[in-house]
CSV table of C-alpha atoms in Angstrom, one decimal:
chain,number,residue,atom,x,y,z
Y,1,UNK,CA,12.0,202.2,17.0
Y,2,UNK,CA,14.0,202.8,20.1
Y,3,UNK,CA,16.2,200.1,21.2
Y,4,UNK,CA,16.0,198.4,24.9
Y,5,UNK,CA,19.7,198.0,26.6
Y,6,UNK,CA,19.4,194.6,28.3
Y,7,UNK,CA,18.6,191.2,28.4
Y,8,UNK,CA,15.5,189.7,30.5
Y,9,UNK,CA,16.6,186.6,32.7
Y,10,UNK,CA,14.0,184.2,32.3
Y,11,UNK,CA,13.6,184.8,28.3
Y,12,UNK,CA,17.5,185.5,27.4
Y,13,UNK,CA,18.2,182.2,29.3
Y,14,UNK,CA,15.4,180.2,27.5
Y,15,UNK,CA,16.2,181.4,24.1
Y,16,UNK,CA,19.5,180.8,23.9
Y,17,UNK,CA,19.2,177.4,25.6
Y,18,UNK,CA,16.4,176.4,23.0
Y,19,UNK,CA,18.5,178.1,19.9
Y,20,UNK,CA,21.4,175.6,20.9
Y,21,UNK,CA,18.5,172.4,20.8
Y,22,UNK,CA,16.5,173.7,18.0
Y,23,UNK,CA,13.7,175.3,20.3
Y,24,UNK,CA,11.9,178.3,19.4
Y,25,UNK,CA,10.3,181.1,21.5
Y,26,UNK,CA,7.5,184.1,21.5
Y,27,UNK,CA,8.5,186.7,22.9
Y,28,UNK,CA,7.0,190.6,22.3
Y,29,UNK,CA,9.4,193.4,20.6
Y,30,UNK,CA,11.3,195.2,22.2
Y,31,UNK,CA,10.4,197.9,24.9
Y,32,UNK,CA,11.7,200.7,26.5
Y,33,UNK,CA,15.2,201.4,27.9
Y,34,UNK,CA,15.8,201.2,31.5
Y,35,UNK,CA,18.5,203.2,32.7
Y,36,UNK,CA,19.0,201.6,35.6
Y,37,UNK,CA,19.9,197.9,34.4
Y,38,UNK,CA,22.8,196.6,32.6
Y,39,UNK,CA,23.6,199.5,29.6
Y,40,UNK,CA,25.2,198.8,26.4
Y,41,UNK,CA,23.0,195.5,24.6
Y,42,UNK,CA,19.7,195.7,22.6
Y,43,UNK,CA,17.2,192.9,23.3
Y,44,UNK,CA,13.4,192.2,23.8
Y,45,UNK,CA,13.2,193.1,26.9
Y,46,UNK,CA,15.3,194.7,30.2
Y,47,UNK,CA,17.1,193.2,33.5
Y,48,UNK,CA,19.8,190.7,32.6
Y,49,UNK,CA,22.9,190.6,33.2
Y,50,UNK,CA,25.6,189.9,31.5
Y,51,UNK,CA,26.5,186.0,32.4
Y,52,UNK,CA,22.7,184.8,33.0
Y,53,UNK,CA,21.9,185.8,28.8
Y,54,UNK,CA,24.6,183.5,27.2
Y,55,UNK,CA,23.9,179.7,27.0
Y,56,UNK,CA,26.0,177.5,29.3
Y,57,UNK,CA,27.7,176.0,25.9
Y,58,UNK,CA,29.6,179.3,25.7
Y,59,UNK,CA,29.8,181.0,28.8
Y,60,UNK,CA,32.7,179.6,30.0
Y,61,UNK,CA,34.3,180.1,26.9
Y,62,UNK,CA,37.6,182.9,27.3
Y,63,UNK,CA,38.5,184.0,23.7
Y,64,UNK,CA,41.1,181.3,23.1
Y,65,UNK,CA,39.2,178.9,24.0
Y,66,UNK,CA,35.9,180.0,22.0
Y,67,UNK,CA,39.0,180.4,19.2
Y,68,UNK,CA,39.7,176.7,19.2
Y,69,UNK,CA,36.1,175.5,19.6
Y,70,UNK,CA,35.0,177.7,16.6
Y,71,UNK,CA,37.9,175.9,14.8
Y,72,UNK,CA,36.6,172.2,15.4
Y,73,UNK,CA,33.1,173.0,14.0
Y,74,UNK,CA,31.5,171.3,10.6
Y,75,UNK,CA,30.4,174.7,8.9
Y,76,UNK,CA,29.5,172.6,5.6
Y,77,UNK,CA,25.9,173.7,5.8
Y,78,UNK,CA,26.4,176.5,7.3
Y,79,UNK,CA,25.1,180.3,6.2
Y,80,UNK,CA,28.4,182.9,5.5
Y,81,UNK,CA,28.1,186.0,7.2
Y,82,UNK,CA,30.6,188.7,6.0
Y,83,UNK,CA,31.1,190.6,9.6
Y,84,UNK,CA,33.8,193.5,9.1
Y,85,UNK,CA,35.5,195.9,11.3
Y,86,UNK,CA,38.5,198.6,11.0
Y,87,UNK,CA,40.9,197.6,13.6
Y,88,UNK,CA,43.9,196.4,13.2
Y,89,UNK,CA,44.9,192.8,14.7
Y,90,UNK,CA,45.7,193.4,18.2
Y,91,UNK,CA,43.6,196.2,19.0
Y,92,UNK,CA,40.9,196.3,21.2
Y,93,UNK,CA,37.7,196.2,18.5
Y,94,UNK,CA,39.8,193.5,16.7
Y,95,UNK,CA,40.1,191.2,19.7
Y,96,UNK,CA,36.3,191.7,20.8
Y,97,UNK,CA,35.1,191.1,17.2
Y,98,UNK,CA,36.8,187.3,16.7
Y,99,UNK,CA,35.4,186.4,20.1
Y,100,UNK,CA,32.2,187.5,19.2
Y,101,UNK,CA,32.4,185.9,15.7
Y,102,UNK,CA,33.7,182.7,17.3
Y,103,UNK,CA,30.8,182.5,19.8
Y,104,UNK,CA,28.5,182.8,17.4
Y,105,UNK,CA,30.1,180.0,15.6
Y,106,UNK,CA,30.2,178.0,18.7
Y,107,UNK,CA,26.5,178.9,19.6
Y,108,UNK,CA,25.3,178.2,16.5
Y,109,UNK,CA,27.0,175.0,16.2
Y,110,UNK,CA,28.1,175.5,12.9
Y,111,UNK,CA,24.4,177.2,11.7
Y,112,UNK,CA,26.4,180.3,10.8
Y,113,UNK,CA,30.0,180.8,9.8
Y,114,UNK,CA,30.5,184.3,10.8
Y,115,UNK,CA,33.6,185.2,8.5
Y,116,UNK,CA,35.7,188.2,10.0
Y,117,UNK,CA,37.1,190.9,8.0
Y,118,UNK,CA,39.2,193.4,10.1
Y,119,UNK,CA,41.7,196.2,9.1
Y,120,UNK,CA,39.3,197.8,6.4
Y,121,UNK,CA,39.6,194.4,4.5
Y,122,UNK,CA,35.9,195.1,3.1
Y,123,UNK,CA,36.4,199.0,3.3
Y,124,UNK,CA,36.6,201.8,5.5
Y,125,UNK,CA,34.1,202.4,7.7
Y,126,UNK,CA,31.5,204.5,5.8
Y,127,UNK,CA,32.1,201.8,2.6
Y,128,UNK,CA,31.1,198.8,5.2
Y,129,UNK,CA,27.9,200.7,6.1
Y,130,UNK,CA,26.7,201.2,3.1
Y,131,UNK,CA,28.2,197.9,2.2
Y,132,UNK,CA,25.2,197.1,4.9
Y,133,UNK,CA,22.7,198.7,2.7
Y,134,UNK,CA,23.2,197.3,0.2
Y,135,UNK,CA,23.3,193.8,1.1
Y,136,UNK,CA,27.3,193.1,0.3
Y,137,UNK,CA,27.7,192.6,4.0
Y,138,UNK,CA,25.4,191.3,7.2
Y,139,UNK,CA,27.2,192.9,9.9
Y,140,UNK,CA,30.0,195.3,11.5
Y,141,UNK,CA,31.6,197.0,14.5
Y,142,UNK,CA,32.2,200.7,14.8
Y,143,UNK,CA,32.6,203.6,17.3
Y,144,UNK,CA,29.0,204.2,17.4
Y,145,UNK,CA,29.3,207.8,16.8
Y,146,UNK,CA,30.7,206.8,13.3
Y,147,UNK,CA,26.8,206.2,12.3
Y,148,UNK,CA,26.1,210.1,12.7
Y,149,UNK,CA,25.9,210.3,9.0
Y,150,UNK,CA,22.5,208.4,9.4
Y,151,UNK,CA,21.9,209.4,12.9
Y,152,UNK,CA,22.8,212.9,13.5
Y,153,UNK,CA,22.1,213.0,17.5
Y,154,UNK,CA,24.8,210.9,17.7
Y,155,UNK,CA,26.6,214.0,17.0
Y,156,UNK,CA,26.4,214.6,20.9
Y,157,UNK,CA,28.6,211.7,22.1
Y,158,UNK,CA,31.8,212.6,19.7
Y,159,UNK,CA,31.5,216.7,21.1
Y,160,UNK,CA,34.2,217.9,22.9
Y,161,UNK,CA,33.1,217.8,26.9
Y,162,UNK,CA,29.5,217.1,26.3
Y,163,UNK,CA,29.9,214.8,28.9
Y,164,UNK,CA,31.6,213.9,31.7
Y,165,UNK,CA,31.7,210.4,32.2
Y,166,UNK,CA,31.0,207.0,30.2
Y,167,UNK,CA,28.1,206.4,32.8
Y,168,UNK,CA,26.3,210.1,31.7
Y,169,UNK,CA,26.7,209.3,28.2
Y,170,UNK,CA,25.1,205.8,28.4
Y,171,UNK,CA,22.5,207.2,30.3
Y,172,UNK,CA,21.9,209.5,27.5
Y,173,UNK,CA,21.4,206.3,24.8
Y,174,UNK,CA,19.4,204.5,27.1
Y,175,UNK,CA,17.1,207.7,27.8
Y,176,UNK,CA,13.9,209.2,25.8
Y,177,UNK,CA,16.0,212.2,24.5
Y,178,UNK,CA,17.9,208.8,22.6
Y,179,UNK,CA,14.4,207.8,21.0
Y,180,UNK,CA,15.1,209.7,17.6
Y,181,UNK,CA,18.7,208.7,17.3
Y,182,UNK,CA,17.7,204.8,17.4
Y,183,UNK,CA,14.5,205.4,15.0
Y,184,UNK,CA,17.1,207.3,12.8
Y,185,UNK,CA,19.1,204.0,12.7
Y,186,UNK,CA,16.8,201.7,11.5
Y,187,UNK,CA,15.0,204.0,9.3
Y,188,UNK,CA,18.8,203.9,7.2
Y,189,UNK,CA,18.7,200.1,7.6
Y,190,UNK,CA,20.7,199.6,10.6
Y,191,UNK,CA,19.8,197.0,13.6
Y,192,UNK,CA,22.1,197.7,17.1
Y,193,UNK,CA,22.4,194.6,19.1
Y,194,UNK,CA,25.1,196.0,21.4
Y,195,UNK,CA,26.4,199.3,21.9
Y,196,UNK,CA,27.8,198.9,25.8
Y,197,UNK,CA,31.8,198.6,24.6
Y,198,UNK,CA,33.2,201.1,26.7
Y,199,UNK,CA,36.8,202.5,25.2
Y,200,UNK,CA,38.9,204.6,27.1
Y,201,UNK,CA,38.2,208.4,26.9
Y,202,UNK,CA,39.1,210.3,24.6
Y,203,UNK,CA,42.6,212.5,24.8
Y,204,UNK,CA,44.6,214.9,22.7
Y,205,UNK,CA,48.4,213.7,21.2
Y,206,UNK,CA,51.1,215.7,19.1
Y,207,UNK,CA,54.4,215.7,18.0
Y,208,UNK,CA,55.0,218.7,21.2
Y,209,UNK,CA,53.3,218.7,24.5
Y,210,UNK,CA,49.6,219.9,24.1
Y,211,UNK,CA,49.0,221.7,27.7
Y,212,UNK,CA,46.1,224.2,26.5
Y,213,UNK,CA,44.5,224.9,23.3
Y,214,UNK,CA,47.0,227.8,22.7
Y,215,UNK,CA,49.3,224.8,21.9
Y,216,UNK,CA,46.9,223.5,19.6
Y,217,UNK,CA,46.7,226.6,17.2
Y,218,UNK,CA,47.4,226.3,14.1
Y,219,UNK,CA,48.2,222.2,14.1
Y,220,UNK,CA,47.5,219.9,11.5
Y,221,UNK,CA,45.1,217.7,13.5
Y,222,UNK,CA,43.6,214.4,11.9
Y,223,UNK,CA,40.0,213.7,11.7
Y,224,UNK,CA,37.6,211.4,10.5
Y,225,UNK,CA,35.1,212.5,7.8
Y,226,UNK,CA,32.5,213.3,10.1
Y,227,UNK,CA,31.6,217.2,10.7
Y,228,UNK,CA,31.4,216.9,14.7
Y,229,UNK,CA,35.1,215.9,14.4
Y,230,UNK,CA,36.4,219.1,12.7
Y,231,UNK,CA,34.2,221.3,14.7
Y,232,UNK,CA,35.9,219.8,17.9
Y,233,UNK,CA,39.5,221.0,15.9
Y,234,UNK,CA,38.4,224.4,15.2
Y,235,UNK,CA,37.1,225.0,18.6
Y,236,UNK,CA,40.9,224.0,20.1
Y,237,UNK,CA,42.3,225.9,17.1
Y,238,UNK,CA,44.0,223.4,15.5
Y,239,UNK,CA,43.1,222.6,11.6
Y,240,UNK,CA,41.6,219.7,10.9
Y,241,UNK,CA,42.5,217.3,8.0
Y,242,UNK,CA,41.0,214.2,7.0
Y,243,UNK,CA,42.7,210.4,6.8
Y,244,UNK,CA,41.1,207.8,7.3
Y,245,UNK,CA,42.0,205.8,10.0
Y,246,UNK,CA,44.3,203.0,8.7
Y,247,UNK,CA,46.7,205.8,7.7
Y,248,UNK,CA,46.5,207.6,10.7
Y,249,UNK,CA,49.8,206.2,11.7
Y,250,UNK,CA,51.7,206.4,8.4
Y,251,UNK,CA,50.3,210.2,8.3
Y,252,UNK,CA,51.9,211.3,11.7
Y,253,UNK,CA,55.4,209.7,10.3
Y,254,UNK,CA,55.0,211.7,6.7
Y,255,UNK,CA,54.0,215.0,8.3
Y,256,UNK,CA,50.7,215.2,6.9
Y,257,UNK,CA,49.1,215.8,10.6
Y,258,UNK,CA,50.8,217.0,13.3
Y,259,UNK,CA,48.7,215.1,15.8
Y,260,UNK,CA,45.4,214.5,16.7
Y,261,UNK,CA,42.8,212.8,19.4
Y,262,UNK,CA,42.1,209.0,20.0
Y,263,UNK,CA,40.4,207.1,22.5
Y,264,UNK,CA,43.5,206.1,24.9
Y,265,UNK,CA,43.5,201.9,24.3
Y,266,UNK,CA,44.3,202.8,20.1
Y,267,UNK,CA,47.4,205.2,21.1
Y,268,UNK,CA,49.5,202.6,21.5
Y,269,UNK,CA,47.8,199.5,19.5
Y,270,UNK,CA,47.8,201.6,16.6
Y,271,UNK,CA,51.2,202.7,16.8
Y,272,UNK,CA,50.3,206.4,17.0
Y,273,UNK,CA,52.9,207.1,20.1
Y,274,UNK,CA,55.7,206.5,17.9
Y,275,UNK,CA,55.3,209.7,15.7
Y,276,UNK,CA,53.3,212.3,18.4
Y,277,UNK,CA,55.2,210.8,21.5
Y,278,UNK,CA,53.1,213.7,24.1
Y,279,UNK,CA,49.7,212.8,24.9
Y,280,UNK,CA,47.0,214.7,27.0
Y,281,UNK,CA,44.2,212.7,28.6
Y,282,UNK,CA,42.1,215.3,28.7
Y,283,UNK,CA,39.1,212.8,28.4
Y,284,UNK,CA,37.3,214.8,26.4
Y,285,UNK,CA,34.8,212.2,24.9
Y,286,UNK,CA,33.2,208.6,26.0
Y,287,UNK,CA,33.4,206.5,23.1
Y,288,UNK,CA,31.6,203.3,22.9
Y,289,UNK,CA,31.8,200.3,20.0
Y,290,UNK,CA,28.8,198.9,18.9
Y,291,UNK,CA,27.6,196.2,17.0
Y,292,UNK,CA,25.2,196.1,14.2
Y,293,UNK,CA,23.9,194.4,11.3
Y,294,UNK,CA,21.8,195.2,7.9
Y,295,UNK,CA,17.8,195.3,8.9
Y,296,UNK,CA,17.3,193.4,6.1
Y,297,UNK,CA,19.5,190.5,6.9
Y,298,UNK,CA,18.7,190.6,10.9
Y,299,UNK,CA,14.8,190.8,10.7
Y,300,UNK,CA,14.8,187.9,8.5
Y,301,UNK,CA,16.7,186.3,11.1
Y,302,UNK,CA,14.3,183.0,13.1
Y,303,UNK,CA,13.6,185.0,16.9
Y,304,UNK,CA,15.6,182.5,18.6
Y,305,UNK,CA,18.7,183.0,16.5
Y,306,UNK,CA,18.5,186.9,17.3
Y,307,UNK,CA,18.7,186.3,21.1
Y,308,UNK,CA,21.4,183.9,20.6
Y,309,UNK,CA,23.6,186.1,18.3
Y,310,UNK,CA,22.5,189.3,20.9
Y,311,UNK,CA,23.6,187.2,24.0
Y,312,UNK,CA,26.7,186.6,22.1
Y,313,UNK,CA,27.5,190.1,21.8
Y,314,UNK,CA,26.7,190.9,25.0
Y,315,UNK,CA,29.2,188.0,26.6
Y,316,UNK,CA,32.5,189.9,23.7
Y,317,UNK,CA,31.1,193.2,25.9
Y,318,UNK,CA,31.1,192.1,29.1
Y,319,UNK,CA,34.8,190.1,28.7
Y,320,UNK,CA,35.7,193.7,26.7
Y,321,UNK,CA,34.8,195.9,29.1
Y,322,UNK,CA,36.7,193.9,32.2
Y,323,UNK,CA,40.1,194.0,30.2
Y,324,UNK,CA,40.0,197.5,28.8
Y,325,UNK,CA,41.2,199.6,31.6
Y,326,UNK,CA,43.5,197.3,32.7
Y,327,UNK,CA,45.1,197.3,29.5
Y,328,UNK,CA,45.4,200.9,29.4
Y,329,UNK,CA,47.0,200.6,32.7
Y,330,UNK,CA,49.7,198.5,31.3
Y,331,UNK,CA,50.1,200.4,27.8
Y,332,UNK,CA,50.6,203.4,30.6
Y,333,UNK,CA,53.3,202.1,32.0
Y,334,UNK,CA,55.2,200.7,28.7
Y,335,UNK,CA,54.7,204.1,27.0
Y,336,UNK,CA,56.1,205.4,30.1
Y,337,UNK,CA,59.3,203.2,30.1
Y,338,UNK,CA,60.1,201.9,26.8
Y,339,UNK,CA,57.6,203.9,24.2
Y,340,UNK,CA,59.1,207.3,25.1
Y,341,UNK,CA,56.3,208.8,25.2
Y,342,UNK,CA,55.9,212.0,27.9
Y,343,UNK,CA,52.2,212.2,29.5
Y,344,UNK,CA,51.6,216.4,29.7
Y,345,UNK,CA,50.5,218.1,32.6
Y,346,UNK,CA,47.4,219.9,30.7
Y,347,UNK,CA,45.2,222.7,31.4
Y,348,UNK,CA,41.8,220.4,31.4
Y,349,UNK,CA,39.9,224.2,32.5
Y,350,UNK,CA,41.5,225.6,29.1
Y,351,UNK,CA,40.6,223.4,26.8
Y,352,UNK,CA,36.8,223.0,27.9
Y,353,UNK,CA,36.4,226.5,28.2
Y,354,UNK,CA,37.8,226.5,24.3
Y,355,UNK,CA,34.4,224.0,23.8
Y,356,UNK,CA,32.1,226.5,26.0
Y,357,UNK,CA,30.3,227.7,23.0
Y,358,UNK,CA,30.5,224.7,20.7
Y,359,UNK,CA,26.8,223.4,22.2
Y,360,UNK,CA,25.0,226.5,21.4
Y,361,UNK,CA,26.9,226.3,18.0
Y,362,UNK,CA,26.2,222.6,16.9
Y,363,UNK,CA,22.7,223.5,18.3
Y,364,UNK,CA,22.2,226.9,15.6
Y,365,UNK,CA,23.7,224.6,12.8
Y,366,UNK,CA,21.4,221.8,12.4
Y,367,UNK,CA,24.2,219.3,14.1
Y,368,UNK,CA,21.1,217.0,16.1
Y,369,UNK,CA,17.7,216.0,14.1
Y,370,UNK,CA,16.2,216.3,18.1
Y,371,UNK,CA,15.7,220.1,18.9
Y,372,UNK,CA,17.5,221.6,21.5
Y,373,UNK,CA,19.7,218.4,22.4
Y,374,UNK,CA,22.5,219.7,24.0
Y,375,UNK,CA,20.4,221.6,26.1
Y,376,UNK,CA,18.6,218.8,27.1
Y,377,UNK,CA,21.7,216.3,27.5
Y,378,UNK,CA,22.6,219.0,30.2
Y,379,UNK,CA,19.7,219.0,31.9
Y,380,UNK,CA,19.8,214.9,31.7
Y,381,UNK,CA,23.1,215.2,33.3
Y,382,UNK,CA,22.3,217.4,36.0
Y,383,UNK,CA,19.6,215.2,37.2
Y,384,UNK,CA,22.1,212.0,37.0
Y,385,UNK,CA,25.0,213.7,38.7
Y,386,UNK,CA,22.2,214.9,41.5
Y,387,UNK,CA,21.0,211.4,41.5
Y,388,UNK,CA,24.5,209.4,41.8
């Protein structure tokens, strides 16, 4: 079923408010996405924004104090839900997932103890999801893009250049080319409650300046273990070897990879600069972090709880997506000045002309379940860039 991207006023507001005094509410499933609301959250409906869905218990709540609340609660009845991500403390996902743990907490008033596991404490990434499959944990945050195992559109938003800003590829999710991606989802047991966590693009980094893919030939370049990843690699001419991305770091210092590509807030949170001190924002990519839990456990969930937890998610986003940039603009500067590191003066023309063929070529191998997708994404962004 394809997921909706907002919050509706009236309902949000009346759900959460009756979830924090017991209340209940019917409300239908949810419909179609809007493209032209508030992007990024999955709900029962479309139009909210982000302040109006969250209960006036929490929404003043800034992280530390949603910490210290969450610490003064009773949780001795309350139901343990094992919510893991990859980050390490300090980084961006890390930060946004305790807030939105301790919300829910907070919201819940001690209903639900959401327990967070970061830095791979429950596994990597692909043993967390199936982790959610098989009902050893209720919930995690990823890159969305890291569910193309189950979802293969989602292919489209890790290829190099597919798009061109963050606001084309959420209007690609929030379209009717996204409807097989998100029935993809749940079919594999997977709910999305928010997927609007906007990183910072995408750019190359190495251990020498990377100005133009001739620079990349012949690398060792890091990858996840997704296929869209080393197609990106082989396109710059760079060869691509997996690590996972706890020992990303610890890689670049032993020599196993030579560099790689990151979203730009995790170059310096994750230490990466240190090793491959030349980065390139050539802003290849618009990754977003989403949120999601186990079918099982979510639809078993009372209604009222499931705006609640939603609204919660979608108040970590907003806060999230307001401190991002800025932060990169101060890692910038600090990188600059004390990390050492040199931003290149890059070829952008170069390297998407290296990716000029890599639709047409994801396309011939099977890359999207939808037929045609890249072709159609293009088309899709035509029409927004002629409509913005």
């Amino acid at each position: 079923m394809k997921k909706a991207v907002c919050l509706t006023l009236a309902t949000a507001m009346m759900a959460v408010s009756l979830a924090a005094c017991g209340g209940s509410t019917q409300t239908p499933s949810s419909t179609a996405a809007d493209a032209g609301t508030s992007q990024g959250t999955t709900a029962d409906s479309s139009g909210a924004s982000a302040d109006s869905a969250v209960s006036s218990d929490i929404s003043s709540l800034d992280p530390e104090a949603a910490k210290e609340a969450a610490s003064k609660i009773d949780y001795s009845k309350a139901e343990v839900v094992k919510f893991g991500n990859s980050g390490a403390v300090g980084e961006p996902a890390y930060n946004a997932c305790e807030y939105f743990t301790n919300l829910v907490d907070v919201a819940s008033k001690g209903k639900y103890r959401f327990d967070f596991y970061p830095s791979e404490q429950l596994g990597n990434e692909t043993t967390m999801m199936e982790n959610l499959q098989s009902g050893l944990q209720e919930g995690m945050m990823s890159s969305l893009d890291s569910l193309a195992s189950y979802s293969k559109d989602l292919n489209i938003l890790s290829m190099a250049f597919a798009f061109k800003s963050s606001e084309e590829m959420l209007n690609f999710l929030g379209s009717d080319i996204a409807n097989q991606l998100w029935s993809d989802l749940d079919d594999n047991g997977f709910h999305v409650i928010a997927y609007g966590f906007e990183k910072n693009p995408r750019g190359f980094f190495g251990k020498k300046p990377l100005k133009s893919p001739a620079d990349m030939k012949g690398m060792k370049y890091r990858i996840p273990q997704l296929p869209i990843f080393e197609k990106n690699a082989q396109a710059m001419g760079a060869v691509p070897v997996v690590v996972s991305w706890s020992e990303y770091a610890y890689a670049l210092k032993q020599g196993t990879v030579d560099g790689g590509e990151c979203s730009k807030d995790s170059y310096r949170s994750a230490g990466l600069y240190e090793s491959a001190p030349y980065f390139s924002e050539v802003d290849y990519a618009y990754p977003v972090e989403a949120i999601y839990f186990a079918n099982d456990w979510w639809n078993n969930l009372p209604e009222e709880d499931q705006k609640m937890i939603t609204a919660c998610a979608e108040q970590a986003q907003d806060i999230y997506n307001k401190q991002i940039k800025q932060t990169w603009e101060e890692d910038k500067k600090w990188l600059e000045t004390d990390g050492g590191v040199t931003f290149v003066d890059f070829d952008k023309d170069a390297f998407m002309a290296a990716a000029s063929n890599l639709g047409a070529e994801l396309q011939s191998e099977d890359f999207f379940a939808t037929k045609d997708l890249y072709d159609q994404v293009v088309k899709l962004n035509e029409a927004f860039e002629a409509s913005h």
